[in-house]
XYZ file of C-alpha atoms in Angstrom:
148
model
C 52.166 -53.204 139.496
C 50.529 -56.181 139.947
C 48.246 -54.357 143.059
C 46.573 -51.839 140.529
C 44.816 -54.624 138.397
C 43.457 -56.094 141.769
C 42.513 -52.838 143.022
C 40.449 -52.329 139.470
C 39.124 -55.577 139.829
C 38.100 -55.701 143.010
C 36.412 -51.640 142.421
C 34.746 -53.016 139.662
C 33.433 -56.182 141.353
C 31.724 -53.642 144.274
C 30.119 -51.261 142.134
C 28.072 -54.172 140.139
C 26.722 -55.844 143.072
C 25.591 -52.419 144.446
C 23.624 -52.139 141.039
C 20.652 -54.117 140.848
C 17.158 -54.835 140.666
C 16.823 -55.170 144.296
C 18.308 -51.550 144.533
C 16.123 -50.187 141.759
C 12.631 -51.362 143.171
C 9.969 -48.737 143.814
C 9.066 -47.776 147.388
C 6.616 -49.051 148.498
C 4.254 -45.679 147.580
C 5.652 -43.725 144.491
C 4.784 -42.499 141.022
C 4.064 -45.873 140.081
C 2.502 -47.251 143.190
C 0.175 -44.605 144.210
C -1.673 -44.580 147.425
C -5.433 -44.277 146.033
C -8.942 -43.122 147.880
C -12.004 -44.295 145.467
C -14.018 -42.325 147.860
C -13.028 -38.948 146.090
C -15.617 -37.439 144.355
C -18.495 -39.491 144.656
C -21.990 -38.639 145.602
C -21.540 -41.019 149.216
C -17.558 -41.200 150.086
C -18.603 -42.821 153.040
C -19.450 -46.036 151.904
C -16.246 -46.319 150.004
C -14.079 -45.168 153.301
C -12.259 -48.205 155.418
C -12.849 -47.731 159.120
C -10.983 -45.043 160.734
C -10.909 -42.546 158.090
C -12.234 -39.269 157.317
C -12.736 -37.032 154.063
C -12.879 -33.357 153.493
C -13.244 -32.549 149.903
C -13.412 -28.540 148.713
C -13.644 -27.095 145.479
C -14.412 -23.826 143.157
C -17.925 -25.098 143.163
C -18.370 -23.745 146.665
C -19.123 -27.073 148.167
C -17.721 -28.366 151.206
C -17.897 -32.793 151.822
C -16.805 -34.375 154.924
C -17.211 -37.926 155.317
C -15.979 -40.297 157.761
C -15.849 -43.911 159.184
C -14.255 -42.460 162.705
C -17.309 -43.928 165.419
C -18.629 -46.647 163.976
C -21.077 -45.331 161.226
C -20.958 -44.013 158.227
C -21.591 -39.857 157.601
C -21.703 -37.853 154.662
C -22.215 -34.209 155.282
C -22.404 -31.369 152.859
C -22.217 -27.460 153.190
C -22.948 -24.621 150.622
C -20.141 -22.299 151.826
C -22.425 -19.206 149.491
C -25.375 -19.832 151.371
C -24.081 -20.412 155.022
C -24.144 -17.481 157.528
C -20.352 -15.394 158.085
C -19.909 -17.200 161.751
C -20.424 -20.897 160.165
C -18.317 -20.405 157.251
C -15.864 -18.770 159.746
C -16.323 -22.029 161.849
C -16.386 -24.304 158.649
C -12.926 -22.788 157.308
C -11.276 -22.794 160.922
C -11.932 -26.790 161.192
C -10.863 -27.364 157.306
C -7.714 -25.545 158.065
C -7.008 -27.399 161.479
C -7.731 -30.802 159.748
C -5.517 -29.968 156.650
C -2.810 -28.651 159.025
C -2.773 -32.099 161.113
C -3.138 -34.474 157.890
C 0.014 -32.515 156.224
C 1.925 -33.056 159.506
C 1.379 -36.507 159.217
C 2.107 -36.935 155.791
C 4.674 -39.614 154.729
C 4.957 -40.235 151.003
C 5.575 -44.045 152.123
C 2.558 -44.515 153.777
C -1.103 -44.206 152.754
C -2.307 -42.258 156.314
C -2.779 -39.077 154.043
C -4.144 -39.545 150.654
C -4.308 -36.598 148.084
C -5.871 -36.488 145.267
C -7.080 -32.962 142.807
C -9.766 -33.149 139.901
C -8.991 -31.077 137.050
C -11.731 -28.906 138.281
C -9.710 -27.913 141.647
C -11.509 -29.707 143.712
C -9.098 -31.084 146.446
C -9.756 -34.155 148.123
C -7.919 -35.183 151.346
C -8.204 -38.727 153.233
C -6.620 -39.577 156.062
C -6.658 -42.975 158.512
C -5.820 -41.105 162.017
C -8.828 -41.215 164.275
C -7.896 -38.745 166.235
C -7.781 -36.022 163.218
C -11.055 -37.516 162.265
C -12.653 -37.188 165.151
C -11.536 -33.561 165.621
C -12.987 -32.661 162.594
C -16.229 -34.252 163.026
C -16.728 -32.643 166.615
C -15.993 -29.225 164.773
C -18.901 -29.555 162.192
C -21.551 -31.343 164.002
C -23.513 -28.355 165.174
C -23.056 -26.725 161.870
C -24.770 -29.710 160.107
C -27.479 -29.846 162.462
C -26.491 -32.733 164.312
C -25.869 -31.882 167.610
């Protein structure tokens, strides 16, 4: 009889040191340590971006930004999806899509290479640190913005 009091003890003993603060700590992104862009919805996200990342930010306004810090300088683009021709919307939606579809690949709630954020408007603003999306997209929209 004497075993079963050990055997309590000893239970007891293991499941308060696997209780603890150290255990309870937020990772390292979470509800309460979000990753955060200040770039969103401002008139020049560019500025705001670190080198290496790009924005694409679409709402219900009809308004289309991509901004990015991918080749060394700073660019801030803007299309009117209602007043662009079928073939460059087509073009404009195909490249969105592509760079949403690569960002949410490399999504990782831990990490801050994808940053979300949505106004209370709709407008959805996505920012991610891979080059190699960034560049993608900016190839894509260069000729519809004019810029070779």
């Amino acid at each position: 009889m004497k075993a079963l009091p050990a055997i309590f003890a000893l239970t007891l003993t293991a499941a308060c040191t696997q209780s603890g603060p150290a255990n309870d700590a937020a990772p390292a992104f979470g509800p309460d340590n979000l990753a955060t862009s200040q770039a969103c919805f401002t008139e020049s996200p560019a500025s705001l971006l670190e080198p290496g990342q790009t924005l694409l930010e679409r709402g219900p306004d009809g308004r289309v930004r991509i901004s990015g810090r991918v080749e060394g300088r700073a660019v801030n683009l803007e299309f009117s999806i209602a007043q662009m021709p079928d073939a460059s919307r087509q073009a404009l939606d195909a490249a969105a899509a592509d760079f949403f579809q690569a960002a949410g690949a490399i999504y990782d709630v831990s990490s801050d290479i994808v940053i979300y954020h949505r106004a209370t408007d709709g407008t959805l603003c996505t920012v991610t640190g891979d080059r190699a999306i960034g560049r993608t997209l900016m190839a894509s929209v260069r000729s519809l913005a004019g810029t070779g």
